[in-house]
Structure formats: C-alpha cells, structure tokens
Short mmCIF file of C-alpha atoms in Angstrom, two decimals:
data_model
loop_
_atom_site.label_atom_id
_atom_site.label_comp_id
_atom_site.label_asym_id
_atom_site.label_seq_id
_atom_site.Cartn_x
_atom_site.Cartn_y
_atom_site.Cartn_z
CA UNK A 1 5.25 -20.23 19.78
CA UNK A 2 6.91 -21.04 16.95
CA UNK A 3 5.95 -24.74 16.99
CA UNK A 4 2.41 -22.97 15.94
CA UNK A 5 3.46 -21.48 13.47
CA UNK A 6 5.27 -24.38 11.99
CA UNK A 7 1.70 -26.17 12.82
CA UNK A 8 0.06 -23.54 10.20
CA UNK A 9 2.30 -24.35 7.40
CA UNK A 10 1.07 -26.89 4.49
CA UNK A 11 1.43 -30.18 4.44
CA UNK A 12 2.90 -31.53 1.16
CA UNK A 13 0.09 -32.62 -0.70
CA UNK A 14 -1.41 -29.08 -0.01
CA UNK A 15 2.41 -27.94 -0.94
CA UNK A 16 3.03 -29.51 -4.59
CA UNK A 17 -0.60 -28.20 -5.96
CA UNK A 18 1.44 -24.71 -5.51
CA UNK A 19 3.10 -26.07 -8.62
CA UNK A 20 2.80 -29.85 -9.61
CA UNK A 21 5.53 -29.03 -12.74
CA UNK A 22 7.95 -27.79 -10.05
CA UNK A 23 10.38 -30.36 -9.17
CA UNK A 24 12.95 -29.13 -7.40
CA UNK A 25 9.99 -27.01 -5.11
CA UNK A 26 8.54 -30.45 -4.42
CA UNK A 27 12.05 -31.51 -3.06
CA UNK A 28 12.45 -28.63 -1.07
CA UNK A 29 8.78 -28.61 0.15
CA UNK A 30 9.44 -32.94 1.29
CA UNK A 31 12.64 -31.88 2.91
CA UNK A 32 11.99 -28.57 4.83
CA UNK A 33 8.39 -30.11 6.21
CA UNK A 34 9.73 -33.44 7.57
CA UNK A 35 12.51 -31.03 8.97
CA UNK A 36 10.04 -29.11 10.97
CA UNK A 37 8.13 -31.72 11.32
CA UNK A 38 10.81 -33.61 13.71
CA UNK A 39 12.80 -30.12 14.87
CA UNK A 40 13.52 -31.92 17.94
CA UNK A 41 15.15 -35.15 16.60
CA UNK A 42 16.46 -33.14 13.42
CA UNK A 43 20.53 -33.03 12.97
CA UNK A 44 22.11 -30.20 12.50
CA UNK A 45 23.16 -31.23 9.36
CA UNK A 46 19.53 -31.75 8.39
CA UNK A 47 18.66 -28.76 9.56
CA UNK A 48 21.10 -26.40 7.72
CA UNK A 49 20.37 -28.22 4.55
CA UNK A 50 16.85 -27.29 4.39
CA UNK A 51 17.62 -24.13 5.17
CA UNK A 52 19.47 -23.59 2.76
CA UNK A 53 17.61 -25.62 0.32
CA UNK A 54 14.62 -22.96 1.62
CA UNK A 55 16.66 -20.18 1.21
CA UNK A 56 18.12 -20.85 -2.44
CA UNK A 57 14.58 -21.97 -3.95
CA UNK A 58 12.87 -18.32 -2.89
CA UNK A 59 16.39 -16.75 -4.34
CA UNK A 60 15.50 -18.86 -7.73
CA UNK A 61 11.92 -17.74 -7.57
CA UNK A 62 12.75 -13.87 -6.64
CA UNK A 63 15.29 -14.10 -9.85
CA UNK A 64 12.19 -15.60 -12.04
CA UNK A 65 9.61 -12.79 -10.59
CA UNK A 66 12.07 -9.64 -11.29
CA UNK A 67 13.72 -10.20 -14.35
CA UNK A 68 10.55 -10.07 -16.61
CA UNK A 69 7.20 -7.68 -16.47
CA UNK A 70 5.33 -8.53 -13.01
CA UNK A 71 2.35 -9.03 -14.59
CA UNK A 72 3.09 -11.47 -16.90
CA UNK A 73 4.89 -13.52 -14.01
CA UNK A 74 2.87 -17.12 -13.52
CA UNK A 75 0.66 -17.04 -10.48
CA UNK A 76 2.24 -20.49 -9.15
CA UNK A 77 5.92 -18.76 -9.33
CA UNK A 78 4.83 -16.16 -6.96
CA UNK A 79 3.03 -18.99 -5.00
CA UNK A 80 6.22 -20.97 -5.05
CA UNK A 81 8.22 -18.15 -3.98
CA UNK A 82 5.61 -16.99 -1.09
CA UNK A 83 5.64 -20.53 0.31
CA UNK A 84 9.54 -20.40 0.54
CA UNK A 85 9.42 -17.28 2.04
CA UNK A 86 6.57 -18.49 5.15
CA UNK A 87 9.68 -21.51 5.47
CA UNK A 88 12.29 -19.49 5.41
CA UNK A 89 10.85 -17.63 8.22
CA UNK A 90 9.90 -20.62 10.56
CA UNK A 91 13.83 -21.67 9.88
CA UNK A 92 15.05 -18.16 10.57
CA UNK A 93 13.17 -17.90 14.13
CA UNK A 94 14.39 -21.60 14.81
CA UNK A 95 18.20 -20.49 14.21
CA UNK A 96 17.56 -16.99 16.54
CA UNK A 97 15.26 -14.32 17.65
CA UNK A 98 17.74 -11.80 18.29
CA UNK A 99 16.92 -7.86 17.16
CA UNK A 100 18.77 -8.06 13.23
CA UNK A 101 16.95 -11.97 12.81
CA UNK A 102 13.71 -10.64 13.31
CA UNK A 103 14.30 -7.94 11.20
CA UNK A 104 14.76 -10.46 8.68
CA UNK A 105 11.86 -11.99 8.99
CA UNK A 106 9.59 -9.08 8.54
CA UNK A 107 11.31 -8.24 5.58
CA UNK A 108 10.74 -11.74 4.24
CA UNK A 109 7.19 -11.32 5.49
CA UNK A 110 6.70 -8.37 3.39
CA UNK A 111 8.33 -10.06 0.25
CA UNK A 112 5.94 -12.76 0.59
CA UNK A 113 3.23 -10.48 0.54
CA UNK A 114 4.08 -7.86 -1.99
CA UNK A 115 6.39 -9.73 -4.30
CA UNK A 116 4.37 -13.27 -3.76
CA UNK A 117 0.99 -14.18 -3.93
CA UNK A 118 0.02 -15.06 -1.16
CA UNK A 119 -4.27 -14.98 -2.19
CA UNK A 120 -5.96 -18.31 -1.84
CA UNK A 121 -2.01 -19.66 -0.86
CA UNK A 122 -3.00 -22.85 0.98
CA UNK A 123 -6.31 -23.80 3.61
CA UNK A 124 -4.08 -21.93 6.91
CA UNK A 125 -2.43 -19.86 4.84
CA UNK A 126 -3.93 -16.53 6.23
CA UNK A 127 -3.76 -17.69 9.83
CA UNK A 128 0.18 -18.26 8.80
CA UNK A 129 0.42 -14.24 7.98
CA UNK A 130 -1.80 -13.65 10.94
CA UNK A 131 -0.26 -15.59 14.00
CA UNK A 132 3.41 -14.53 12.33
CA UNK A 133 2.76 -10.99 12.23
CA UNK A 134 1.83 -11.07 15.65
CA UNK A 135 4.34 -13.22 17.17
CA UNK A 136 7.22 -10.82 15.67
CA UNK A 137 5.87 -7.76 16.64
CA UNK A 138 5.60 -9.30 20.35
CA UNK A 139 8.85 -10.02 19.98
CA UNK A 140 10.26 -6.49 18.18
CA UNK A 141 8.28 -4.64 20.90
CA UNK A 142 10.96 -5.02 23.15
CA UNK A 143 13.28 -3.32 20.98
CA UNK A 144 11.30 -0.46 20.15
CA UNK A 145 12.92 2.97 21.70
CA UNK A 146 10.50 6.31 19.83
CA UNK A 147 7.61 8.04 20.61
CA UNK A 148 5.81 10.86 19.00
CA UNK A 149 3.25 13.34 20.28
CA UNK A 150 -0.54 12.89 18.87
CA UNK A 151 -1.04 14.93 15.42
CA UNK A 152 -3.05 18.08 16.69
CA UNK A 153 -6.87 17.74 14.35
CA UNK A 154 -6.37 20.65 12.23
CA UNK A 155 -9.47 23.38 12.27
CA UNK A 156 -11.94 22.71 9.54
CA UNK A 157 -12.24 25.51 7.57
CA UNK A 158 -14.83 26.62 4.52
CA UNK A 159 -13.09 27.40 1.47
CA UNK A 160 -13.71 27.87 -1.82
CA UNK A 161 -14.28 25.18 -4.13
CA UNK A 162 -14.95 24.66 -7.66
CA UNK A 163 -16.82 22.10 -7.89
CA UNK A 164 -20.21 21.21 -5.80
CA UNK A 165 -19.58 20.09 -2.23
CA UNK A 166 -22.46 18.06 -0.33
CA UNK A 167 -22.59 16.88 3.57
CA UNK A 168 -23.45 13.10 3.21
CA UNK A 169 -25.43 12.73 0.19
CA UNK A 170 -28.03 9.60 -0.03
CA UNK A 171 -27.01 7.11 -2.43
CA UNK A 172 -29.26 7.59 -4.54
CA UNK A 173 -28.75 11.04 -4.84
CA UNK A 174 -25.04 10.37 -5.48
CA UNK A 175 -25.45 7.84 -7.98
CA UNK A 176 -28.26 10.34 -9.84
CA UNK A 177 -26.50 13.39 -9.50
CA UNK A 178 -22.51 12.18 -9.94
CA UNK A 179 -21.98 8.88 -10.04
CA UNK A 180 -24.16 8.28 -13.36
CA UNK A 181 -22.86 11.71 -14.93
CA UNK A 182 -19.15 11.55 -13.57
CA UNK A 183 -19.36 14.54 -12.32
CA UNK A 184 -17.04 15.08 -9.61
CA UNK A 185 -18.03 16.09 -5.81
CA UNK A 186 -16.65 17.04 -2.37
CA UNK A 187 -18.44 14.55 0.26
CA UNK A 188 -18.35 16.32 3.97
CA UNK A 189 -18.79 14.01 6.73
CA UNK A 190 -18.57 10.91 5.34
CA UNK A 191 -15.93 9.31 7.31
CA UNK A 192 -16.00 10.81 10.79
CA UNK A 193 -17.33 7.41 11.99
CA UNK A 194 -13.89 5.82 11.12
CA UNK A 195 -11.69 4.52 14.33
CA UNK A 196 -8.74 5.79 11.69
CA UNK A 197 -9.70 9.43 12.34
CA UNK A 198 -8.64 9.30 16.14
CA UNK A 199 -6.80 5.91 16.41
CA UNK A 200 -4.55 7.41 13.19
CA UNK A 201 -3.79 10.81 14.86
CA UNK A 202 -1.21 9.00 17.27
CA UNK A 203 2.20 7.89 15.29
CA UNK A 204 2.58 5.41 18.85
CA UNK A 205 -0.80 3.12 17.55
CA UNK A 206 0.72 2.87 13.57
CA UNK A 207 4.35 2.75 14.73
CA UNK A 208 3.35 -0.07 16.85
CA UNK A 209 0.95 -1.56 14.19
CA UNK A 210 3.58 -0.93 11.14
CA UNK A 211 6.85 -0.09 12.62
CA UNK A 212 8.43 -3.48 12.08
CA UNK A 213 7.09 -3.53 8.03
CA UNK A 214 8.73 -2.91 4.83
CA UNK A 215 6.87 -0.45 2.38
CA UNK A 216 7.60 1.02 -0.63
CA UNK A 217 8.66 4.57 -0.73
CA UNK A 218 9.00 7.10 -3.16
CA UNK A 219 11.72 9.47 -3.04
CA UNK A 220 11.96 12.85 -4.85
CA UNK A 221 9.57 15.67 -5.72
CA UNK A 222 7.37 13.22 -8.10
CA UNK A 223 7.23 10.55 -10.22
CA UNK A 224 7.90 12.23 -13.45
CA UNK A 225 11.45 14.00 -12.33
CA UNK A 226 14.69 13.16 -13.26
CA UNK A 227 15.69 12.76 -9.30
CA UNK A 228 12.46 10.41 -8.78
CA UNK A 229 13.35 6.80 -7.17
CA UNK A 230 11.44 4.31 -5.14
CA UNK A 231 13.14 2.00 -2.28
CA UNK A 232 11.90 -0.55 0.17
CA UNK A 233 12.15 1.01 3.91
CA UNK A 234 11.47 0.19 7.10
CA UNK A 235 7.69 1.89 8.26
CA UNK A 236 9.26 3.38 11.51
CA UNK A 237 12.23 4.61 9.87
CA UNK A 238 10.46 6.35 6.67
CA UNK A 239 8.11 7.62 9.81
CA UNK A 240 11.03 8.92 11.89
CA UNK A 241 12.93 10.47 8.88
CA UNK A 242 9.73 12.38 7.65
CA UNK A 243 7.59 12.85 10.45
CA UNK A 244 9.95 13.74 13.15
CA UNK A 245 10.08 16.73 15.45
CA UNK A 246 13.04 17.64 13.35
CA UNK A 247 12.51 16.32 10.38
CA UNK A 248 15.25 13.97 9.75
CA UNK A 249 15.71 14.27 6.12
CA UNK A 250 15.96 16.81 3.14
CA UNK A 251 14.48 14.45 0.91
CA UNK A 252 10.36 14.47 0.44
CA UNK A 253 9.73 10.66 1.37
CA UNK A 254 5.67 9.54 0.30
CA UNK A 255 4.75 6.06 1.24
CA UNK A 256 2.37 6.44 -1.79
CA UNK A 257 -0.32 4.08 -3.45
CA UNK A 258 0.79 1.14 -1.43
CA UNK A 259 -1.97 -1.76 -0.31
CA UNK A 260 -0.86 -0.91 2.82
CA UNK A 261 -4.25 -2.65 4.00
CA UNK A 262 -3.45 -5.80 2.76
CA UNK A 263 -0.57 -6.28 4.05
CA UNK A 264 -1.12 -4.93 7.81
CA UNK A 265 -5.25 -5.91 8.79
CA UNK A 266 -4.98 -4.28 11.69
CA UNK A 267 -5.52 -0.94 9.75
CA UNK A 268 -7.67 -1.61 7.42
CA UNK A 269 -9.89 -2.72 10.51
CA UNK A 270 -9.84 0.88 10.97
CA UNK A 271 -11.29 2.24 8.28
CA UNK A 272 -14.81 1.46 6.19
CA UNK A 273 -14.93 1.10 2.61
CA UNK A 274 -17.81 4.25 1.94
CA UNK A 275 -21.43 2.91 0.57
CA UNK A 276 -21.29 5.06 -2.50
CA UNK A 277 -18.22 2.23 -3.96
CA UNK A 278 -21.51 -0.22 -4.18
CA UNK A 279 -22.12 1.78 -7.00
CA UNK A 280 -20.85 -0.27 -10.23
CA UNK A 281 -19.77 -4.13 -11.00
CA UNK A 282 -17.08 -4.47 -8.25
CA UNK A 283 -17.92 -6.74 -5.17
CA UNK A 284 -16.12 -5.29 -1.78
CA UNK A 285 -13.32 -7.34 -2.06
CA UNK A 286 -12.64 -6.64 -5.23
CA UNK A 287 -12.14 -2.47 -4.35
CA UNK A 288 -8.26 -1.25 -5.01
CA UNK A 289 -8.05 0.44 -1.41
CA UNK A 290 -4.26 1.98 -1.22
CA UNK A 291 -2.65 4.05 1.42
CA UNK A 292 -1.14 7.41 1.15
CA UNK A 293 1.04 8.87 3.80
CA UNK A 294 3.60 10.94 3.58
CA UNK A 295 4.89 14.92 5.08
CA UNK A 296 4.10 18.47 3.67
CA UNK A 297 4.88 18.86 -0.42
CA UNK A 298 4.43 15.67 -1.89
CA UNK A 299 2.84 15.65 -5.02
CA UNK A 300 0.92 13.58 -7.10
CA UNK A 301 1.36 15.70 -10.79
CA UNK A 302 -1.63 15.79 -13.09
CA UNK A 303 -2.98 12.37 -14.09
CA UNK A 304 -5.54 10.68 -15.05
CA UNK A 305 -7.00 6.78 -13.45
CA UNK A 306 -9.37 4.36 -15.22
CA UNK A 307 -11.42 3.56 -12.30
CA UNK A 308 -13.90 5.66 -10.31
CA UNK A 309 -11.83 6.76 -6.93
CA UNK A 310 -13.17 8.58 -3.30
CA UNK A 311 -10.35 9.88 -1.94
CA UNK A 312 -10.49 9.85 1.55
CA UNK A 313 -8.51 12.97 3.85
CA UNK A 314 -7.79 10.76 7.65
CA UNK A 315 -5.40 13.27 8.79
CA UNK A 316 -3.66 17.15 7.10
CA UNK A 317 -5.13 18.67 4.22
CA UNK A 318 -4.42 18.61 0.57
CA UNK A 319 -5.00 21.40 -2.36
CA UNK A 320 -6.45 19.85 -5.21
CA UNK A 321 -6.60 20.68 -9.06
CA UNK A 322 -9.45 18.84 -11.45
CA UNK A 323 -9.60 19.11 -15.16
CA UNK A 324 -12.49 17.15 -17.02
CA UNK A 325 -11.69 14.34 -19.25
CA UNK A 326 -13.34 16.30 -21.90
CA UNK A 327 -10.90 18.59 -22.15
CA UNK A 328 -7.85 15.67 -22.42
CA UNK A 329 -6.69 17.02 -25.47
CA UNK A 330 -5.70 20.32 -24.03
CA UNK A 331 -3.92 18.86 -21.22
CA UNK A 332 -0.36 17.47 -23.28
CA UNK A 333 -0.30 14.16 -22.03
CA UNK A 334 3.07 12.78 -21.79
CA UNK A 335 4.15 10.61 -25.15
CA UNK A 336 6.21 8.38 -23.55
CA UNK A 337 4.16 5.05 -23.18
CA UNK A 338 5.06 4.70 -19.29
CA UNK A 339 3.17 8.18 -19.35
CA UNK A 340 0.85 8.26 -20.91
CA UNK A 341 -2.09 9.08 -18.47
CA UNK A 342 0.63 11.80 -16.92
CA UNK A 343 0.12 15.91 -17.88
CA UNK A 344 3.16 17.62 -18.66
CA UNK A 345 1.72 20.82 -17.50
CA UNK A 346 2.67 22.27 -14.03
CA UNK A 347 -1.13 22.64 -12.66
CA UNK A 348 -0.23 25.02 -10.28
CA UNK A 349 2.13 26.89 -12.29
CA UNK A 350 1.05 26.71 -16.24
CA UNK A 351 3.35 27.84 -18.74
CA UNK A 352 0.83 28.79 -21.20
CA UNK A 353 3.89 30.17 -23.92
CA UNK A 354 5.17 26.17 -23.73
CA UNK A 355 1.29 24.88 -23.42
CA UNK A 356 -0.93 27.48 -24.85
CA UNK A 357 -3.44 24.85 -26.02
CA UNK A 358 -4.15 24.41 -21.82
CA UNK A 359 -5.52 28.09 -22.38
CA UNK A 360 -8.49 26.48 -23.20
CA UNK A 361 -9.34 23.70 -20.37
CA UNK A 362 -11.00 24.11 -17.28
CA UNK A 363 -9.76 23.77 -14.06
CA UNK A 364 -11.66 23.09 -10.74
CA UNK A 365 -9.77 24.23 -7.28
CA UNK A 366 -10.16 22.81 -3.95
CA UNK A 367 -8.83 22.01 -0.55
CA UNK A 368 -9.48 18.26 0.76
CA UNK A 369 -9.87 18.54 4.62
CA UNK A 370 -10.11 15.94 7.29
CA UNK A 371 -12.87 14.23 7.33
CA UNK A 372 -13.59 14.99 3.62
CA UNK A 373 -14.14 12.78 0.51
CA UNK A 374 -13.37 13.49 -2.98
CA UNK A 375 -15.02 11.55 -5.85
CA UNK A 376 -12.94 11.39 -8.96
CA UNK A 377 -14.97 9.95 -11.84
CA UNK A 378 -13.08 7.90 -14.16
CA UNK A 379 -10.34 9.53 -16.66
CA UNK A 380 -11.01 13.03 -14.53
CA UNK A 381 -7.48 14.53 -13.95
CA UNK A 382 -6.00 15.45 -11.25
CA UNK A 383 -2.97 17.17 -9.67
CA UNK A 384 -2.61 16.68 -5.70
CA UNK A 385 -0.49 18.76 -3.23
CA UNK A 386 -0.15 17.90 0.43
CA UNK A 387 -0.41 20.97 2.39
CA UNK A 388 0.78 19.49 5.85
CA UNK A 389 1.29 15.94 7.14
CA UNK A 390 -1.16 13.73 5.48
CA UNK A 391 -3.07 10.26 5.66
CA UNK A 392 -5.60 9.43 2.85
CA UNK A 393 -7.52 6.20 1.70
CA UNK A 394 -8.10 5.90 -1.49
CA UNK A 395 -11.01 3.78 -3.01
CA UNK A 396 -11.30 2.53 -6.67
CA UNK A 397 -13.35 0.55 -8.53
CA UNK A 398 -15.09 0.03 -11.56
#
C-alpha cells in the first residue's frame, strides 16, 4: 500500500514549480523522489539521507512559517513545507508502522494541512491526503481500545425567544425579510435532512472518522481570560477527556472554530451547506464552514464577525445572547487591537455600575436547539453558552 502512495506523490518537474527560487527544496525534492522511486534497490545509506534531508527541509520551513504573522507567510513556503511533510510521511511508513510511527504520521498529516497549504498542491495532490488518510486509519484501527454510548436526542422544547423564529422559510422570503435587512432569525427545521444529525449522535462513527487527528483545542473558560491557552491534541483524547462517562478532566476543553471539514471529508460529507448562504458574492467553495464541539460551559464571550454566519445546532443546545450592531457603542469593545471585535461586558451577568452605558442596548435571548439554525447578520454580537454537550456548523460568508 504504500508503494501507492509513493505513486501519488509529484514528480520533480511538478515538485520545483512549488518554488523554482528554492534551491535546497529542489535538492531535497531530486533526492527523496529517485529514493522512492528505487526503494527496493535504495541503500540504506541513501535511504537515511533523504530522510533526513526530508525531515530537516519541513523543520526549515516550519521555522520560516512560525516565526512571523501567518498571513503574511509566502504561499510557496507553506507549499514547500506541505510537500516535505506528504515525504516525510511515505519515509516514516517505509522505516515502520508500529502504534507511536503512525502516530507520527497523522500528526505530520495534520501539519501539512493546517500549517501548509496544501490547496491546488500538485495534479494528485488530493488523492495523496485521501488514500493516506485512509491507509493510516486502517492501520490505527487495530489499536483502537474505547467506546461510548450514542448521545440520547435531547426533547425539543418551545421557548422563548427574542427575536422572530420561522420553520423553513423560502429563500426569497429570507433574503426579503432578513437577509437584505440583517435582521437576525431562528430557522426550525432546516437541517434535519443532514446524515450529521444521526450519524453525529454516536462518538464510535467520529472517533473512528477523527480519532487518529490532531486539532486545535482551546483550554480555559474563554478566550479573553488570563488562564486561556490553545494546544494541538489528539481528537480521541480531547473526546475521552471531555466527553467521557466521567469526565476526565477539570479543565473546559472546546475544539472551537476549527475547519474541521477540511481537513477530515468524511464529515463534511455529512452535512449540507443551507441554500440561504447562496445569498451574497461567495461561490460554495468559497463558504468559511468551521466546527464547534466541545462539553457543557464553553463559551464564546460577546463578539462581533464581519461575515454573515447560520449557525447550525447538530447535537445539545446552546443559550444565546444578540445585541444589534447599532447599538456597538454601548457594548465597550475591548481596546486592545487583538480585541477589538470582543465586549468586555459579562452578557449574562452585566455590571451596569462598571458599564452603565450597556443600560442602554438591547439584548435578544434565545436557546439554539437541535435541529435549529441561527442567522447572525454581519457585525451582530453575540455571546454563546453551551448548555450540554454540543456539535454546531457554522457557515460564513459574505
């Protein structure tokens, strides 16, 4: 199997337009594919030298990627450094398959995809990720040792909200009535045709789809406390430590606005980007759709986003709190830069002697239930409390 997998890699012509001003890549890329190339006839000698060639070129291109601002990085570094990563992988399952290497390479996988670019990479590129992600979870499966009960559907319940609420809405209706305005609006029944809403409800089916991936997860109450941090885990582990029948950790874990999607297909084949997003200049692919998954109490604080958003509620519930964008200027945004588009106010528990300016803004209550979409218009704020264990979907676009 792995001779396949070395079969999807570049060849070196489709290697060097990665980066033509890249030297000592071009070396590397010569060397490590005329290694692979001849595995069978290759010294060991040979073979370690790539290797290690492989390994110390995505070290180099790691260094270059995290020691400035990510988005100012140069696409073809990433490139680079997602091309030595898909090598170093092929080498790594060459030396040993064994329970720790394969660990390895799913964490390399995952820093090819999130760290690297690994868009438009080369002509098999995709079928690369694709036949490797499924060769090491065949592999890691027989390693695998938990399993969880399904997640119970919680009853649906009608509850007061603030704002209007509609079951399925025509398009046009939406786009007249919300979308157009930026009004915000509760959608009922808008994803209950979505494989996610049962397949999602058993931890076994993502476990087995995720379980072997790194995400990143934030730890702490949220993002604007002292004790905030974020770390790269291990899905099944995060899942074990937070969704557990004895929850295995103090700590409030959230696996939270990750491209979760992206990086594991099999997922987002789950779930169905809803027809109202056709509303505005964004083609599908080009729709920010990030993951959100974490246990009971983790909170997004109030914030504002640029882009319209449907939040969609797969599994728990959340308890929502909306303030227009009209009334921003009672809302003390945060004057720190990184900030900026935070509230310092507590929404659920105001301090109006400390804020007595929030006296005068509106707020709009409500409880996002499975099954349920919320439209956010653009610049709305928002403050977001999970109420049990939760999955949402999040859509946004312009």
């Amino acid at each position: 199997m792995v001779s396949k997998l070395v079969g999807l890699l570049p060849n070196l012509e489709e290697a060097k337009l990665l980066d033509s001003t890249d030297a000592e890549a071009s070396y590397v890329w010569k060397l490590a594919l005329d290694v692979l190339g001849t595995s069978d006839a290759t010294s060991k000698d040979d073979f370690e030298e790539a290797f290690y060639l492989v390994q110390s070129l995505a070290d180099r291109t790691w260094e270059q990627i995290n020691s400035g601002v990510f988005s100012e990085v140069p696409i073809s570094t990433r490139k680079v450094y997602a091309l030595s990563c898909f090598l170093r992988i092929v080498f790594l399952l060459l030396d040993s398959d064994d329970e720790k290497q394969l660990e390895e390479c799913f964490r390399t996988l995952d820093n090819a995809v999130l760290v690297g670019c690994t868009t438009d990479l080369y002509g098999r590129g995709s079928d690369f990720l694709q036949e490797t992600s499924k060769f090491l979870d065949e592999k890691a499966g027989r390693f695998n040792d938990v399993h969880f009960e399904v997640i119970v559907p919680l009853e649906y319940k009608e509850c007061e909200c603030d704002i209007d609420c509609l079951d399925c809405p025509t398009i046009e209706a939406f786009n007249a009535d919300y979308f157009k305005p930026k009004k915000p609006v509760l959608l009922k029944n808008t994803i209950k045709h979505w494989p996610a809403m049962q397949k999602w409800r058993d931890p076994n089916y993502l476990l087995k789809a995720a379980g072997n991936r790194f995400v990143p997860i934030e730890i702490g109450s949220n993002y604007t406390t002292d004790n905030w941090s974020q770390e790269m885990s291990k899905f099944k582990e995060f899942f074990v430590r937070q969704f557990g029948s004895e929850k295995d950790s103090n700590e409030i874990e959230y696996l939270a606005q990750h491209e979760l999607f992206d990086q594991i297909p099999t997922l987002k084949d789950d779930i169905r980007i809803p027809d109202y997003c056709c509303l505005g200049k964004n083609e599908p692919h080009e729709i920010d759709i990030k993951a959100w998954l974490g246990p009971k109490g983790t909170v997004s604080p109030m914030h504002q986003d640029p882009k319209h958003n449907v939040l969609c509620q797969v599994f728990g519930s959340k308890k929502v709190i909306l303030a227009s964008v009209a009334d921003s200027e009672f809302l003390y945004a945060h004057p720190s830069k990184m900030l900026e588009n935070t509230s310092e106010l507590d929404a659920e528990n105001i301090d109006f002697e400390k804020y007595p300016l929030a006296k005068n803004a509106k707020f709009y209550h409500l409880k996002l239930q499975e099954g349920d979409a919320l439209y956010i218009p653009p610049k709305w704020w928002h403050f977001i409390r999970s109420l049990n264990k939760s999955f949402s979907v999040s859509f946004w676009w312009e």
